[in-house]
Coordinates of C-alpha atoms in Angstrom, one line a residue:
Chain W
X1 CA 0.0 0.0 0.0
X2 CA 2.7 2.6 0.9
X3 CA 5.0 1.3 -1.6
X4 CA 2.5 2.6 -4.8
X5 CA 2.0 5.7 -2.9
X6 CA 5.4 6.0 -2.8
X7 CA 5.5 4.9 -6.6
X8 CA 2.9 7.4 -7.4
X9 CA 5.0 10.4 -6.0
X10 CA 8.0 9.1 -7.9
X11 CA 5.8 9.1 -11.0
X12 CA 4.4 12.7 -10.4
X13 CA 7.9 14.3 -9.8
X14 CA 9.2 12.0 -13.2
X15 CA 6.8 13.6 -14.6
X16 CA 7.2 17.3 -13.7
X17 CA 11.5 16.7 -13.8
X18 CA 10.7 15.3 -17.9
X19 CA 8.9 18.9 -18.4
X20 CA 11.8 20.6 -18.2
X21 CA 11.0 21.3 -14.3
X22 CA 8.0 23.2 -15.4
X23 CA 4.5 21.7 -16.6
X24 CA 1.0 23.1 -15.8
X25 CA -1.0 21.8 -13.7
X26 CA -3.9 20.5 -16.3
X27 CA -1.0 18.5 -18.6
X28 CA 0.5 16.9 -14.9
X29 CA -2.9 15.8 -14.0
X30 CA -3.8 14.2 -17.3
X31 CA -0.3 12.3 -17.2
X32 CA -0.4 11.0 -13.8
X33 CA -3.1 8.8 -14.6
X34 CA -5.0 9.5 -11.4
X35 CA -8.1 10.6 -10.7
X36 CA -8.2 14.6 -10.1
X37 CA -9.7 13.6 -6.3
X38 CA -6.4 11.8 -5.6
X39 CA -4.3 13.9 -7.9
X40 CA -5.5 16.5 -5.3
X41 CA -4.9 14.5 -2.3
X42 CA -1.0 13.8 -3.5
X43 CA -0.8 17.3 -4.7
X44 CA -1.1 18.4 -1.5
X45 CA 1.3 16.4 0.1
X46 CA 4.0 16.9 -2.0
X47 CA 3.7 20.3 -1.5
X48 CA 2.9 20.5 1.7
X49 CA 6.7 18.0 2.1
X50 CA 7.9 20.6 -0.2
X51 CA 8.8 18.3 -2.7
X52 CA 7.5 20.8 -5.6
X53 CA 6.6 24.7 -5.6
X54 CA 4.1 27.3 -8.0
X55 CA 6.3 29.7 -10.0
X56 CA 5.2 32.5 -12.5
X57 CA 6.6 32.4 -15.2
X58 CA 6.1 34.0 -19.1
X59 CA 3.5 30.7 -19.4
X60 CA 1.7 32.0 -16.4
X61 CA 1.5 29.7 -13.1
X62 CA 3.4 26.3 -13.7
X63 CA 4.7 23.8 -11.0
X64 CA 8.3 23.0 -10.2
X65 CA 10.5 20.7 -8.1
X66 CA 11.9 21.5 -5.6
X67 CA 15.6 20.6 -4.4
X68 CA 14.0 18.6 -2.3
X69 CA 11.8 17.0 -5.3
X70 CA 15.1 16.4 -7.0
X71 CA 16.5 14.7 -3.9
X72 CA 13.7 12.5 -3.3
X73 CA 13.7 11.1 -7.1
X74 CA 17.6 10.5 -6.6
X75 CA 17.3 8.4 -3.6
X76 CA 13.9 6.8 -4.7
X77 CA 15.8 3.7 -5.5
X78 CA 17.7 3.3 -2.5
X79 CA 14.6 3.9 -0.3
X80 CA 12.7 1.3 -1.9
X81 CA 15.4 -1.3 -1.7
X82 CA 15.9 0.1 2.0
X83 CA 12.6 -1.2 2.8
X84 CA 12.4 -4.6 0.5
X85 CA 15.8 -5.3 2.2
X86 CA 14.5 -5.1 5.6
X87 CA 10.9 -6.3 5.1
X88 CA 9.3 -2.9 6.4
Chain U
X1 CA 36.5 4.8 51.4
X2 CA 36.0 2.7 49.0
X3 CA 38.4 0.8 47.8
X4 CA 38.6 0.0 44.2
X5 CA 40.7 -3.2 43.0
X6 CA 42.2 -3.8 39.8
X7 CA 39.2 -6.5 38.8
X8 CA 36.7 -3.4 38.9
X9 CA 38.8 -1.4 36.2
X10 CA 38.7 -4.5 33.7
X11 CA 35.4 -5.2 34.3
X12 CA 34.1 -1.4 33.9
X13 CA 36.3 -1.5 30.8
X14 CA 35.2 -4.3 28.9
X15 CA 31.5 -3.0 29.9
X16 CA 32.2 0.4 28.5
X17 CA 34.0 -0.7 25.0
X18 CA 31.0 -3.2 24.8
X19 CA 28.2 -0.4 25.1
X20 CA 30.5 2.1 23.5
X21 CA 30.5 0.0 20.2
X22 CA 26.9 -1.1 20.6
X23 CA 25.5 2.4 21.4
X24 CA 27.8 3.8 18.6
X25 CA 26.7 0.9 15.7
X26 CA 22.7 1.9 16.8
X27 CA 23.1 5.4 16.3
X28 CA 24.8 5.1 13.5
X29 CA 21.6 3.2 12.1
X30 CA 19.2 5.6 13.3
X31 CA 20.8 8.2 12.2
X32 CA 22.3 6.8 8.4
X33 CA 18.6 6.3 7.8
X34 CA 17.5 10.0 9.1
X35 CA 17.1 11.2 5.3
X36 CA 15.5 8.0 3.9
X37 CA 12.6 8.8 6.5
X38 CA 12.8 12.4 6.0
X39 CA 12.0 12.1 2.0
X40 CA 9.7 9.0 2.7
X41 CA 8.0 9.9 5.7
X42 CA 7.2 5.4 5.3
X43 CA 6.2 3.8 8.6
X44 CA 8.2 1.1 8.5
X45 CA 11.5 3.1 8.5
X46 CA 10.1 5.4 11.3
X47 CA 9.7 2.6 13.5
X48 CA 12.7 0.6 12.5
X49 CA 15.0 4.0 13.6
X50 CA 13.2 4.2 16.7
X51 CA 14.1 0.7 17.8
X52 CA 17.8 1.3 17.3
X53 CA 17.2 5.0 19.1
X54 CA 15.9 2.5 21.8
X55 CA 18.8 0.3 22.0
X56 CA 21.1 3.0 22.2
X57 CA 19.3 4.1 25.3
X58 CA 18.5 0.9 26.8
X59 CA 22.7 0.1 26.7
X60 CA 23.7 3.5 28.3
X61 CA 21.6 2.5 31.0
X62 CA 22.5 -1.1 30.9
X63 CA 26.3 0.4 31.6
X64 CA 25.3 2.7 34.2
X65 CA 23.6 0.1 36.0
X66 CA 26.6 -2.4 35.6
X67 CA 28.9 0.9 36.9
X68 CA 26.5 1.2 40.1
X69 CA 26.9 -2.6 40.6
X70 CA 30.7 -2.1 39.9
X71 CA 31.0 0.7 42.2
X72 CA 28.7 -0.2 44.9
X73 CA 29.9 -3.5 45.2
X74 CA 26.7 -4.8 44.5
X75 CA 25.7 -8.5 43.8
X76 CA 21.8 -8.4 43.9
X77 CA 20.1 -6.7 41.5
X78 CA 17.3 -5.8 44.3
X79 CA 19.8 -4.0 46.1
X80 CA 20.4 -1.6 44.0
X81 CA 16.2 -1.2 44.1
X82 CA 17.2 0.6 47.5
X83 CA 18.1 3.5 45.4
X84 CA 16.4 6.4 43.4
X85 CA 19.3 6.3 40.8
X86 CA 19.3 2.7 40.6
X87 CA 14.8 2.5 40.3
X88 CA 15.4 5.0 37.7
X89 CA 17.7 3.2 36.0
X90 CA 16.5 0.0 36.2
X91 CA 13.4 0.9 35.1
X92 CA 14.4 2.8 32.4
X93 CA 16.7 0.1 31.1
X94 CA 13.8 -2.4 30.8
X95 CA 11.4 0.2 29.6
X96 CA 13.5 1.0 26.3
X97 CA 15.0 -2.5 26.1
X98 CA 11.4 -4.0 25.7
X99 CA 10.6 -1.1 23.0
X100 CA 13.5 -1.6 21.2
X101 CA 12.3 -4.7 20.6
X102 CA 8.4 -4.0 20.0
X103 CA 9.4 -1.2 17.6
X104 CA 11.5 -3.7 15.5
X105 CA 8.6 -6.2 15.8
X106 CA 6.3 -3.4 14.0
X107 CA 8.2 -2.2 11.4
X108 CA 7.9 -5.8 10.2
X109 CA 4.6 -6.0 11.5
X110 CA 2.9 -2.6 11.0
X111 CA 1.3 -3.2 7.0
X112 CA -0.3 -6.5 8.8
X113 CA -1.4 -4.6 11.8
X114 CA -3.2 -1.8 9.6
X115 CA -5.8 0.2 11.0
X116 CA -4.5 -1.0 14.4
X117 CA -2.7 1.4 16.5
X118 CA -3.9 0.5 19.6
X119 CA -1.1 -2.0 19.3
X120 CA 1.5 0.2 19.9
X121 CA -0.1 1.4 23.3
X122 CA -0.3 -2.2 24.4
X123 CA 3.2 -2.0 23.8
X124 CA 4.1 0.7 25.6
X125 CA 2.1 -0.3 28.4
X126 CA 3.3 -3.6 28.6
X127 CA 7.4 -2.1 28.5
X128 CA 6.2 0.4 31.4
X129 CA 4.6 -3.1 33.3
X130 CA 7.9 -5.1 32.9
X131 CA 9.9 -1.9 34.0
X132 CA 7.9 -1.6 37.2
X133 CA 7.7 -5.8 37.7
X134 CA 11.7 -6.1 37.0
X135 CA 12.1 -3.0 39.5
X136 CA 9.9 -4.1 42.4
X137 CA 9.5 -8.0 42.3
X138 CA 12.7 -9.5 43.7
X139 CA 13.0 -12.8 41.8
X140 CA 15.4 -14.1 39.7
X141 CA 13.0 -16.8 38.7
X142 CA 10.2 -13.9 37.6
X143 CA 13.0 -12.0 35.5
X144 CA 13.7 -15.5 33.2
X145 CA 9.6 -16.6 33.0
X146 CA 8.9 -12.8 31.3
X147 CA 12.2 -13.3 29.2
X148 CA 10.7 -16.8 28.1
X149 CA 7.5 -15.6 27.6
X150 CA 8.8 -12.5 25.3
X151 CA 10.9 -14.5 23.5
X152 CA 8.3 -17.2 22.6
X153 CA 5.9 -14.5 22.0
X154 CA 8.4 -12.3 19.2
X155 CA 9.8 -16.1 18.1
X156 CA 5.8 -16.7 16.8
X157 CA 5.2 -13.6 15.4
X158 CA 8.6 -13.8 13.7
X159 CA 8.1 -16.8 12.5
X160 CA 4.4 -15.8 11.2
X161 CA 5.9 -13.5 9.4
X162 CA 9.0 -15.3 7.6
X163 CA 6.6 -18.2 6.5
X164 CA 4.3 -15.4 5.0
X165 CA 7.3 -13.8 3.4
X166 CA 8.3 -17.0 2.5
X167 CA 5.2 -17.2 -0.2
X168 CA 6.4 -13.8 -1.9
X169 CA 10.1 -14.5 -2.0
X170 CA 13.3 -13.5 0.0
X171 CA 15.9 -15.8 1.9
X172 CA 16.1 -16.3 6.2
X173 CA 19.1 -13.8 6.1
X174 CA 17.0 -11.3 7.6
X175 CA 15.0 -13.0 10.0
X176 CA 17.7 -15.6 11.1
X177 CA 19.7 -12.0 12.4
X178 CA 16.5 -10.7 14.1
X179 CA 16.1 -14.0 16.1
X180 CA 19.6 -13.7 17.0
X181 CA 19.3 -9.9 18.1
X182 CA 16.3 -11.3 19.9
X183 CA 18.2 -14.3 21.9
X184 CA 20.9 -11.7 22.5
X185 CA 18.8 -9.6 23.8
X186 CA 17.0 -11.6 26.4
X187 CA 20.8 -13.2 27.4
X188 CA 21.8 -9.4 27.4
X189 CA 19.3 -8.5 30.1
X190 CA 19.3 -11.9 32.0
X191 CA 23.2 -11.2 32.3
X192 CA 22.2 -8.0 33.8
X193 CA 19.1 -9.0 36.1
X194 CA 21.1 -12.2 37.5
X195 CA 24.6 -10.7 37.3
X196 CA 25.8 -14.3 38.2
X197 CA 24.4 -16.4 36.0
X198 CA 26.1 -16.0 32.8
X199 CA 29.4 -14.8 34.3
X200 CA 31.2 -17.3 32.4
X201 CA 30.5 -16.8 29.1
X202 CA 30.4 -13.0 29.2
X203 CA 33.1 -12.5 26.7
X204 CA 31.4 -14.5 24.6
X205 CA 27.6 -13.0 25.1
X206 CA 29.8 -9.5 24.4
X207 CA 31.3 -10.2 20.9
X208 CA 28.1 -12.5 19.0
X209 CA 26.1 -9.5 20.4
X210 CA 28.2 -6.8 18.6
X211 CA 29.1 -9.0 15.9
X212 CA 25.0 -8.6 15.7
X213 CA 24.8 -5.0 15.5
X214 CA 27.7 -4.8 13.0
X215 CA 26.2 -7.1 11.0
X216 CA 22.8 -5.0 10.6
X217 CA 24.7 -1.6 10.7
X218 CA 26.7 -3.3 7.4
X219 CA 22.9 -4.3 5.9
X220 CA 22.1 -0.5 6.7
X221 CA 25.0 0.9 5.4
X222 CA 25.1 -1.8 1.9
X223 CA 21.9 -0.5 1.2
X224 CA 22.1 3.5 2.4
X225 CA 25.4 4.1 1.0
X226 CA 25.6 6.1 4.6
X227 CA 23.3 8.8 3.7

């Protein structure tokens, strides 16, 4: 159960990182494959861990990862092997 | 004035180095998986960190106890019940030595125990119970029978577990060094509760039990890269 939510977070930061660190937030919803009540619901989580930000920019309001974001979709891998390894 | 023989220094020495590596090799698990939790904020890892948190604590008061039986020339364990900073102690000791263990239990445990928290509190209130029995009741023989019954009790619910991992995949690596850390841990506190009754093969008790830790702390650090 927590490892696809964990999966779902990777894909939603793939996908913004893939943008060029920028995608609105119509395209991200229609690429994550969710529905928009639990796009919302991991929307708000990965912002509220700061994992991705709103910037302004020429294309108006688009979202962004965060260093944080970036960090998170580095050591992805090594969490999820943390936790197979150990049975958690 | 107390006089101090040269018996005292080896034994407080070999205590020390002993927690001093063990405290050290838990630490550095809780705290080489600090940013693994931080990003994943999963369960599992939480509890997991807390039980090596817990063993750090439970062997610094595991020395001071063994340096206020050292010191005080001590060899009952209810002696030292004569005194705050020995209740204290003691009590602590037991209180984070049974966690340490109940927190690794549900990291395992915690997706099968879903939706049940209340779990947890049992577990805390059964730590704080043993705390207070192993602090008040003075009997050797009581000590052993809630060791026994701890061990048989994490033993099924490990074994539970392996056989039901056993259907997805995986080896007994893992659970064959969580049994040990669990025998270890009830001689560890047995060796403390009835100073006398593993005297002989304290050396030995000493280096399997860190040989243990290192083991898991290499696991942790294979896997971590020490992040």
């Amino acid at each position: 159960m927590k490892r696809a939510k964990l999966e779902i977070m990777r894909d939603i930061l793939s996908i913004v990182r893939d943008n060029h660190n920028s995608i609105k937030i119509t395209p991200l919803i229609r690429k994550s494959n969710l529905s928009s009540q639990r796009f919302k619901e991991y929307y708000g989580e990965l912002s509220e861990k700061k994992f991705i930000i709103e910037i302004i920019n020429k294309n108006g309001k688009v979202i962004s990862l965060t260093e944080r974001g970036h960090r998170f979709l580095e050591k992805y891998k090594t969490i999820v092997s943390f936790i197979e390894e150990f049975e958690l | 004035m107390m006089i101090v023989s040269p018996t005292f220094f080896a034994t407080l020495g070999m205590d020390m180095l002993y927690s001093f590596v063990i405290i050290v090799t838990s630490l550095m698990v809780y705290f080489g998986t600090k940013e693994l939790y931080e990003l994943s904020n999963h369960k599992g890892i939480k509890y997991f960190r807390l039980a090596f948190l817990s063993f750090a604590i439970a062997y610094f008061f595991r020395l001071l106890i063994k340096f206020l039986l050292l010191s005080l020339n001590i060899r009952e364990l209810m002696e030292l019940s004569t005194q705050l900073i020995g209740v204290v102690s003691l009590w602590l000791f037991m209180y984070f030595s049974a966690m340490s263990i109940f927190y690794l239990l549900y990291s395992v445990m915690w997706k099968r125990w879903s939706g049940k928290d209340f779990i947890l509190y049992i577990f805390h209130a059964l730590a704080f119970v043993i705390g207070l029995i192993v602090t008040f009741t003075p009997s050797a023989k009581l000590y052993l029978l809630i060791n026994l019954f701890l061990f048989l009790f994490v033993i099924v619910i490990v074994l539970f577990s392996y056989i039901d991992s056993k259907k997805k995949k995986k080896g007994i690596n893992l659970y064959g060094i969580y049994l040990l850390l669990f025998a270890f841990w009830i001689i560890n506190i047995t060796d403390i509760l009835i100073p006398s009754f593993l005297q002989t093969y304290q050396l030995l008790i000493y280096a399997i039990s860190i040989g243990i830790f290192l083991a898991i702390l290499y696991k942790v650090l294979r896997k971590c890269g020490g992040s």
